[in-house]
mmCIF file of N, CA and C in Angstrom:
data_model
loop_
_atom_site.group_PDB
_atom_site.id
_atom_site.type_symbol
_atom_site.label_atom_id
_atom_site.label_comp_id
_atom_site.label_asym_id
_atom_site.label_seq_id
_atom_site.Cartn_x
_atom_site.Cartn_y
_atom_site.Cartn_z
ATOM 1 N N MET A 1 96.608 94.722 105.584
ATOM 2 C CA MET A 1 96.334 96.091 105.951
ATOM 3 C C MET A 1 95.922 96.854 104.695
ATOM 4 N N VAL A 2 94.844 97.601 104.795
ATOM 5 C CA VAL A 2 94.334 98.403 103.683
ATOM 6 C C VAL A 2 94.746 99.857 103.906
ATOM 7 N N LEU A 3 95.423 100.412 102.921
ATOM 8 C CA LEU A 3 95.860 101.801 102.987
ATOM 9 C C LEU A 3 95.205 102.580 101.851
ATOM 10 N N SER A 4 94.964 103.853 102.085
ATOM 11 C CA SER A 4 94.428 104.711 101.018
ATOM 12 C C SER A 4 95.595 105.323 100.247
ATOM 13 N N ASN A 5 95.303 105.858 99.084
ATOM 14 C CA ASN A 5 96.321 106.548 98.293
ATOM 15 C C ASN A 5 96.969 107.675 99.100
ATOM 16 N N GLU A 6 96.154 108.408 99.839
ATOM 17 C CA GLU A 6 96.677 109.522 100.623
ATOM 18 C C GLU A 6 97.594 109.039 101.753
ATOM 19 N N GLN A 7 97.220 107.940 102.413
ATOM 20 C CA GLN A 7 98.064 107.393 103.474
ATOM 21 C C GLN A 7 99.421 106.963 102.927
ATOM 22 N N VAL A 8 99.414 106.310 101.782
ATOM 23 C CA VAL A 8 100.670 105.854 101.188
ATOM 24 C C VAL A 8 101.528 107.057 100.824
ATOM 25 N N TRP A 9 100.938 108.068 100.189
ATOM 26 C CA TRP A 9 101.718 109.252 99.840
ATOM 27 C C TRP A 9 102.282 109.907 101.105
ATOM 28 N N ASP A 10 101.459 110.075 102.125
ATOM 29 C CA ASP A 10 101.912 110.700 103.373
ATOM 30 C C ASP A 10 103.077 109.934 103.993
ATOM 31 N N GLU A 11 102.958 108.610 104.052
ATOM 32 C CA GLU A 11 104.020 107.802 104.664
ATOM 33 C C GLU A 11 105.304 107.865 103.853
ATOM 34 N N LEU A 12 105.208 107.739 102.526
ATOM 35 C CA LEU A 12 106.404 107.812 101.690
ATOM 36 C C LEU A 12 107.057 109.187 101.781
ATOM 37 N N GLU A 13 106.265 110.226 101.826
ATOM 38 C CA GLU A 13 106.807 111.585 101.940
ATOM 39 C C GLU A 13 107.479 111.779 103.300
ATOM 40 N N ASN A 14 106.894 111.283 104.364
ATOM 41 C CA ASN A 14 107.519 111.382 105.687
ATOM 42 C C ASN A 14 108.847 110.641 105.723
ATOM 43 N N ILE A 15 108.881 109.465 105.105
ATOM 44 C CA ILE A 15 110.116 108.683 105.065
ATOM 45 C C ILE A 15 111.180 109.428 104.254
ATOM 46 N N ARG A 16 110.773 110.065 103.174
ATOM 47 C CA ARG A 16 111.716 110.829 102.349
ATOM 48 C C ARG A 16 112.321 111.995 103.128
ATOM 49 N N LEU A 17 111.515 112.649 103.950
ATOM 50 C CA LEU A 17 111.950 113.856 104.647
ATOM 51 C C LEU A 17 112.610 113.614 105.998
ATOM 52 N N ARG A 18 112.294 112.505 106.638
ATOM 53 C CA ARG A 18 112.737 112.275 108.021
ATOM 54 C C ARG A 18 113.276 110.864 108.200
ATOM 55 N N GLN A 19 114.009 110.673 109.265
ATOM 56 C CA GLN A 19 114.432 109.337 109.648
ATOM 57 C C GLN A 19 113.364 108.786 110.593
ATOM 58 N N VAL A 20 112.460 107.978 110.053
ATOM 59 C CA VAL A 20 111.335 107.470 110.829
ATOM 60 C C VAL A 20 111.674 106.080 111.362
ATOM 61 N N PRO A 21 111.707 105.901 112.686
ATOM 62 C CA PRO A 21 111.989 104.589 113.251
ATOM 63 C C PRO A 21 110.921 103.558 112.851
ATOM 64 N N TRP A 22 111.375 102.392 112.462
ATOM 65 C CA TRP A 22 110.492 101.323 111.996
ATOM 66 C C TRP A 22 109.485 100.929 113.073
ATOM 67 N N HIS A 23 109.930 100.918 114.333
ATOM 68 C CA HIS A 23 109.047 100.461 115.416
ATOM 69 C C HIS A 23 107.869 101.410 115.668
ATOM 70 N N LYS A 24 107.914 102.618 115.120
ATOM 71 C CA LYS A 24 106.803 103.565 115.311
ATOM 72 C C LYS A 24 105.567 103.171 114.516
ATOM 73 N N LYS A 25 105.758 102.516 113.362
ATOM 74 C CA LYS A 25 104.639 102.144 112.492
ATOM 75 C C LYS A 25 104.909 100.791 111.837
ATOM 76 N N PRO A 26 105.093 99.746 112.620
ATOM 77 C CA PRO A 26 105.511 98.465 112.045
ATOM 78 C C PRO A 26 104.522 97.853 111.052
ATOM 79 N N ALA A 27 103.233 97.977 111.294
ATOM 80 C CA ALA A 27 102.258 97.370 110.378
ATOM 81 C C ALA A 27 102.242 98.095 109.038
ATOM 82 N N VAL A 28 102.228 99.406 109.078
ATOM 83 C CA VAL A 28 102.224 100.202 107.850
ATOM 84 C C VAL A 28 103.530 99.975 107.086
ATOM 85 N N PHE A 29 104.649 100.028 107.784
ATOM 86 C CA PHE A 29 105.941 99.868 107.121
ATOM 87 C C PHE A 29 106.108 98.459 106.558
ATOM 88 N N SER A 30 105.609 97.462 107.243
ATOM 89 C CA SER A 30 105.678 96.096 106.715
ATOM 90 C C SER A 30 104.864 95.968 105.434
ATOM 91 N N ALA A 31 103.700 96.615 105.394
ATOM 92 C CA ALA A 31 102.871 96.585 104.184
ATOM 93 C C ALA A 31 103.596 97.266 103.024
ATOM 94 N N LEU A 32 104.241 98.397 103.280
ATOM 95 C CA LEU A 32 104.974 99.103 102.235
ATOM 96 C C LEU A 32 106.235 98.333 101.820
ATOM 97 N N GLN A 33 106.843 97.623 102.766
ATOM 98 C CA GLN A 33 108.005 96.795 102.450
ATOM 99 C C GLN A 33 107.599 95.627 101.548
ATOM 100 N N THR A 34 106.458 95.034 101.805
ATOM 101 C CA THR A 34 105.958 93.938 100.978
ATOM 102 C C THR A 34 105.798 94.375 99.527
ATOM 103 N N LEU A 35 105.440 95.630 99.314
ATOM 104 C CA LEU A 35 105.288 96.173 97.961
ATOM 105 C C LEU A 35 106.628 96.565 97.329
ATOM 106 N N GLY A 36 107.691 96.514 98.114
ATOM 107 C CA GLY A 36 109.005 96.881 97.596
ATOM 108 C C GLY A 36 109.267 98.371 97.594
ATOM 109 N N LEU A 37 108.474 99.137 98.360
ATOM 110 C CA LEU A 37 108.602 100.597 98.361
ATOM 111 C C LEU A 37 109.583 101.119 99.407
ATOM 112 N N ILE A 38 109.769 100.355 100.489
ATOM 113 C CA ILE A 38 110.695 100.763 101.547
ATOM 114 C C ILE A 38 111.434 99.534 102.074
ATOM 115 N N VAL A 39 112.529 99.790 102.765
ATOM 116 C CA VAL A 39 113.293 98.746 103.448
ATOM 117 C C VAL A 39 113.744 99.296 104.796
ATOM 118 N N PRO A 40 113.966 98.412 105.768
ATOM 119 C CA PRO A 40 114.539 98.878 107.030
ATOM 120 C C PRO A 40 116.056 99.011 106.884
ATOM 121 N N ALA A 41 116.613 100.004 107.557
ATOM 122 C CA ALA A 41 118.062 100.213 107.546
ATOM 123 C C ALA A 41 118.497 100.601 108.954
ATOM 124 N N PRO A 42 119.648 100.098 109.411
ATOM 125 C CA PRO A 42 120.120 100.456 110.755
ATOM 126 C C PRO A 42 120.590 101.905 110.805
ATOM 127 N N GLN A 43 120.240 102.579 111.876
ATOM 128 C CA GLN A 43 120.683 103.958 112.098
ATOM 129 C C GLN A 43 121.246 104.027 113.500
ATOM 130 N N GLN A 44 122.530 104.150 113.605
ATOM 131 C CA GLN A 44 123.184 104.235 114.906
ATOM 132 C C GLN A 44 122.885 105.582 115.548
ATOM 133 N N ILE A 45 122.514 105.574 116.791
ATOM 134 C CA ILE A 45 122.279 106.811 117.536
ATOM 135 C C ILE A 45 123.637 107.319 118.013
ATOM 136 N N LEU A 46 124.004 108.507 117.584
ATOM 137 C CA LEU A 46 125.330 109.028 117.862
ATOM 138 C C LEU A 46 125.529 109.503 119.297
ATOM 139 N N SER A 47 124.462 109.838 119.984
ATOM 140 C CA SER A 47 124.596 110.400 121.324
ATOM 141 C C SER A 47 125.051 109.372 122.351
ATOM 142 N N ASN A 48 124.827 108.110 122.079
ATOM 143 C CA ASN A 48 125.205 107.079 123.041
ATOM 144 C C ASN A 48 125.663 105.839 122.279
ATOM 145 N N GLY A 49 126.952 105.631 122.208
ATOM 146 C CA GLY A 49 127.508 104.510 121.467
ATOM 147 C C GLY A 49 127.127 103.148 122.018
ATOM 148 N N ASN A 50 126.603 103.090 123.236
ATOM 149 C CA ASN A 50 126.223 101.814 123.836
ATOM 150 C C ASN A 50 124.843 101.343 123.402
ATOM 151 N N ARG A 51 124.081 102.221 122.781
ATOM 152 C CA ARG A 51 122.737 101.843 122.327
ATOM 153 C C ARG A 51 122.829 101.041 121.035
ATOM 154 N N PRO A 52 121.940 100.082 120.874
ATOM 155 C CA PRO A 52 121.923 99.357 119.598
ATOM 156 C C PRO A 52 121.372 100.251 118.488
ATOM 157 N N ALA A 53 121.689 99.902 117.264
ATOM 158 C CA ALA A 53 121.185 100.653 116.119
ATOM 159 C C ALA A 53 119.661 100.536 116.064
ATOM 160 N N VAL A 54 119.021 101.599 115.655
ATOM 161 C CA VAL A 54 117.566 101.632 115.475
ATOM 162 C C VAL A 54 117.290 101.413 113.998
ATOM 163 N N GLN A 55 116.268 100.614 113.684
ATOM 164 C CA GLN A 55 115.874 100.414 112.296
ATOM 165 C C GLN A 55 115.015 101.585 111.850
ATOM 166 N N ILE A 56 115.410 102.230 110.757
ATOM 167 C CA ILE A 56 114.608 103.308 110.184
ATOM 168 C C ILE A 56 114.099 102.863 108.817
ATOM 169 N N ALA A 57 113.038 103.501 108.354
ATOM 170 C CA ALA A 57 112.475 103.200 107.044
ATOM 171 C C ALA A 57 113.207 104.031 105.994
ATOM 172 N N VAL A 58 113.555 103.388 104.885
ATOM 173 C CA VAL A 58 114.261 104.052 103.788
ATOM 174 C C VAL A 58 113.543 103.717 102.484
ATOM 175 N N LEU A 59 113.353 104.723 101.637
ATOM 176 C CA LEU A 59 112.718 104.498 100.337
ATOM 177 C C LEU A 59 113.629 103.688 99.427
ATOM 178 N N THR A 60 113.045 102.773 98.680
ATOM 179 C CA THR A 60 113.762 102.079 97.612
ATOM 180 C C THR A 60 113.632 102.922 96.347
ATOM 181 N N GLY A 61 114.279 102.510 95.289
ATOM 182 C CA GLY A 61 114.111 103.195 94.003
ATOM 183 C C GLY A 61 112.660 103.173 93.561
ATOM 184 N N GLU A 62 112.009 102.027 93.760
ATOM 185 C CA GLU A 62 110.593 101.924 93.414
ATOM 186 C C GLU A 62 109.746 102.835 94.294
ATOM 187 N N GLY A 63 110.116 102.965 95.559
ATOM 188 C CA GLY A 63 109.390 103.847 96.460
ATOM 189 C C GLY A 63 109.502 105.300 96.042
ATOM 190 N N LYS A 64 110.698 105.703 95.604
ATOM 191 C CA LYS A 64 110.894 107.078 95.126
ATOM 192 C C LYS A 64 110.054 107.328 93.880
ATOM 193 N N ALA A 65 110.045 106.358 92.967
ATOM 194 C CA ALA A 65 109.253 106.506 91.737
ATOM 195 C C ALA A 65 107.763 106.564 92.053
ATOM 196 N N GLU A 66 107.327 105.753 93.002
ATOM 197 C CA GLU A 66 105.912 105.745 93.366
ATOM 198 C C GLU A 66 105.518 107.044 94.050
ATOM 199 N N LEU A 67 106.396 107.592 94.863
ATOM 200 C CA LEU A 67 106.135 108.883 95.498
ATOM 201 C C LEU A 67 105.966 109.968 94.434
ATOM 202 N N GLU A 68 106.808 109.967 93.421
ATOM 203 C CA GLU A 68 106.681 110.933 92.330
ATOM 204 C C GLU A 68 105.376 110.740 91.572
ATOM 205 N N ARG A 69 104.998 109.484 91.328
ATOM 206 C CA ARG A 69 103.744 109.201 90.611
ATOM 207 C C ARG A 69 102.552 109.732 91.397
ATOM 208 N N LEU A 70 102.520 109.433 92.699
ATOM 209 C CA LEU A 70 101.416 109.904 93.536
ATOM 210 C C LEU A 70 101.423 111.419 93.668
ATOM 211 N N ALA A 71 102.592 112.026 93.705
ATOM 212 C CA ALA A 71 102.679 113.486 93.784
ATOM 213 C C ALA A 71 102.044 114.119 92.557
ATOM 214 N N GLY A 72 102.201 113.488 91.410
ATOM 215 C CA GLY A 72 101.564 113.981 90.198
ATOM 216 C C GLY A 72 100.047 113.970 90.313
ATOM 217 N N TYR A 73 99.507 112.923 90.914
ATOM 218 C CA TYR A 73 98.060 112.854 91.124
ATOM 219 C C TYR A 73 97.586 113.926 92.110
ATOM 220 N N ARG A 74 98.410 114.232 93.095
ATOM 221 C CA ARG A 74 98.014 115.217 94.109
ATOM 222 C C ARG A 74 97.758 116.587 93.492
ATOM 223 N N HIS A 75 98.372 116.863 92.357
ATOM 224 C CA HIS A 75 98.191 118.153 91.695
ATOM 225 C C HIS A 75 97.084 118.109 90.649
ATOM 226 N N ALA A 76 96.496 116.944 90.456
ATOM 227 C CA ALA A 76 95.421 116.796 89.473
ATOM 228 C C ALA A 76 94.062 116.974 90.151
ATOM 229 N N ALA A 77 93.090 117.369 89.368
ATOM 230 C CA ALA A 77 91.739 117.579 89.903
ATOM 231 C C ALA A 77 91.146 116.297 90.465
ATOM 232 N N GLU A 78 91.567 115.156 89.956
ATOM 233 C CA GLU A 78 90.991 113.887 90.404
ATOM 234 C C GLU A 78 91.489 113.422 91.776
ATOM 235 N N TRP A 79 92.480 114.122 92.363
ATOM 236 C CA TRP A 79 93.007 113.703 93.665
ATOM 237 C C TRP A 79 91.921 113.691 94.740
ATOM 238 N N ALA A 80 90.994 114.629 94.673
ATOM 239 C CA ALA A 80 89.911 114.677 95.666
ATOM 240 C C ALA A 80 89.143 113.359 95.691
ATOM 241 N N ARG A 81 89.017 112.727 94.538
ATOM 242 C CA ARG A 81 88.324 111.445 94.442
ATOM 243 C C ARG A 81 89.255 110.279 94.782
ATOM 244 N N LEU A 82 90.499 110.357 94.342
ATOM 245 C CA LEU A 82 91.441 109.246 94.485
ATOM 246 C C LEU A 82 92.050 109.127 95.871
ATOM 247 N N ARG A 83 92.189 110.231 96.586
ATOM 248 C CA ARG A 83 92.952 110.205 97.834
ATOM 249 C C ARG A 83 92.398 109.256 98.883
ATOM 250 N N GLY A 84 91.092 109.122 98.969
ATOM 251 C CA GLY A 84 90.503 108.221 99.952
ATOM 252 C C GLY A 84 90.307 106.805 99.445
ATOM 253 N N SER A 85 90.604 106.588 98.160
ATOM 254 C CA SER A 85 90.431 105.256 97.573
ATOM 255 C C SER A 85 91.514 104.304 98.062
ATOM 256 N N GLU A 86 91.196 103.031 98.044
ATOM 257 C CA GLU A 86 92.157 102.009 98.444
ATOM 258 C C GLU A 86 93.354 102.043 97.503
ATOM 259 N N TYR A 87 94.530 102.019 98.084
ATOM 260 C CA TYR A 87 95.765 102.070 97.322
ATOM 261 C C TYR A 87 95.992 100.733 96.609
ATOM 262 N N ALA A 88 96.325 100.811 95.338
ATOM 263 C CA ALA A 88 96.664 99.624 94.559
ATOM 264 C C ALA A 88 97.929 99.917 93.783
ATOM 265 N N TYR A 89 99.006 99.258 94.162
ATOM 266 C CA TYR A 89 100.314 99.473 93.544
ATOM 267 C C TYR A 89 100.430 98.595 92.314
ATOM 268 N N ALA A 90 100.763 99.198 91.197
ATOM 269 C CA ALA A 90 100.859 98.467 89.929
ATOM 270 C C ALA A 90 102.271 98.009 89.631
ATOM 271 N N GLY A 91 103.192 98.246 90.530
ATOM 272 C CA GLY A 91 104.588 97.881 90.293
ATOM 273 C C GLY A 91 104.864 96.424 90.582
ATOM 274 N N ARG A 92 106.123 96.128 90.812
ATOM 275 C CA ARG A 92 106.623 94.766 91.002
ATOM 276 C C ARG A 92 105.895 93.995 92.094
ATOM 277 N N GLY A 93 105.651 94.655 93.235
ATOM 278 C CA GLY A 93 105.143 93.920 94.380
ATOM 279 C C GLY A 93 103.659 93.697 94.420
ATOM 280 N N GLY A 94 102.858 94.396 93.633
ATOM 281 C CA GLY A 94 101.436 94.231 93.807
ATOM 282 C C GLY A 94 100.601 94.525 92.634
#
């Protein structure tokens, strides 16, 4: 799966702000997991104890650092050029 810099920033920011169920975006989340940026974590639904836990996406330490790095680019003049470019992670996973 090919993601742009803007897509990666948007997804990481959404994960940081919300509890996003893994099943909503399995292909995108699997790609980000392969890079070591997120992991699935069980989230028990409190309203009904009989329901199984739902897997949500959670940022790893590397994911938090990458979100900060991309946020820095978003405030730079070059973001207009970089945002649509193919994302290339220089960290551990890629």
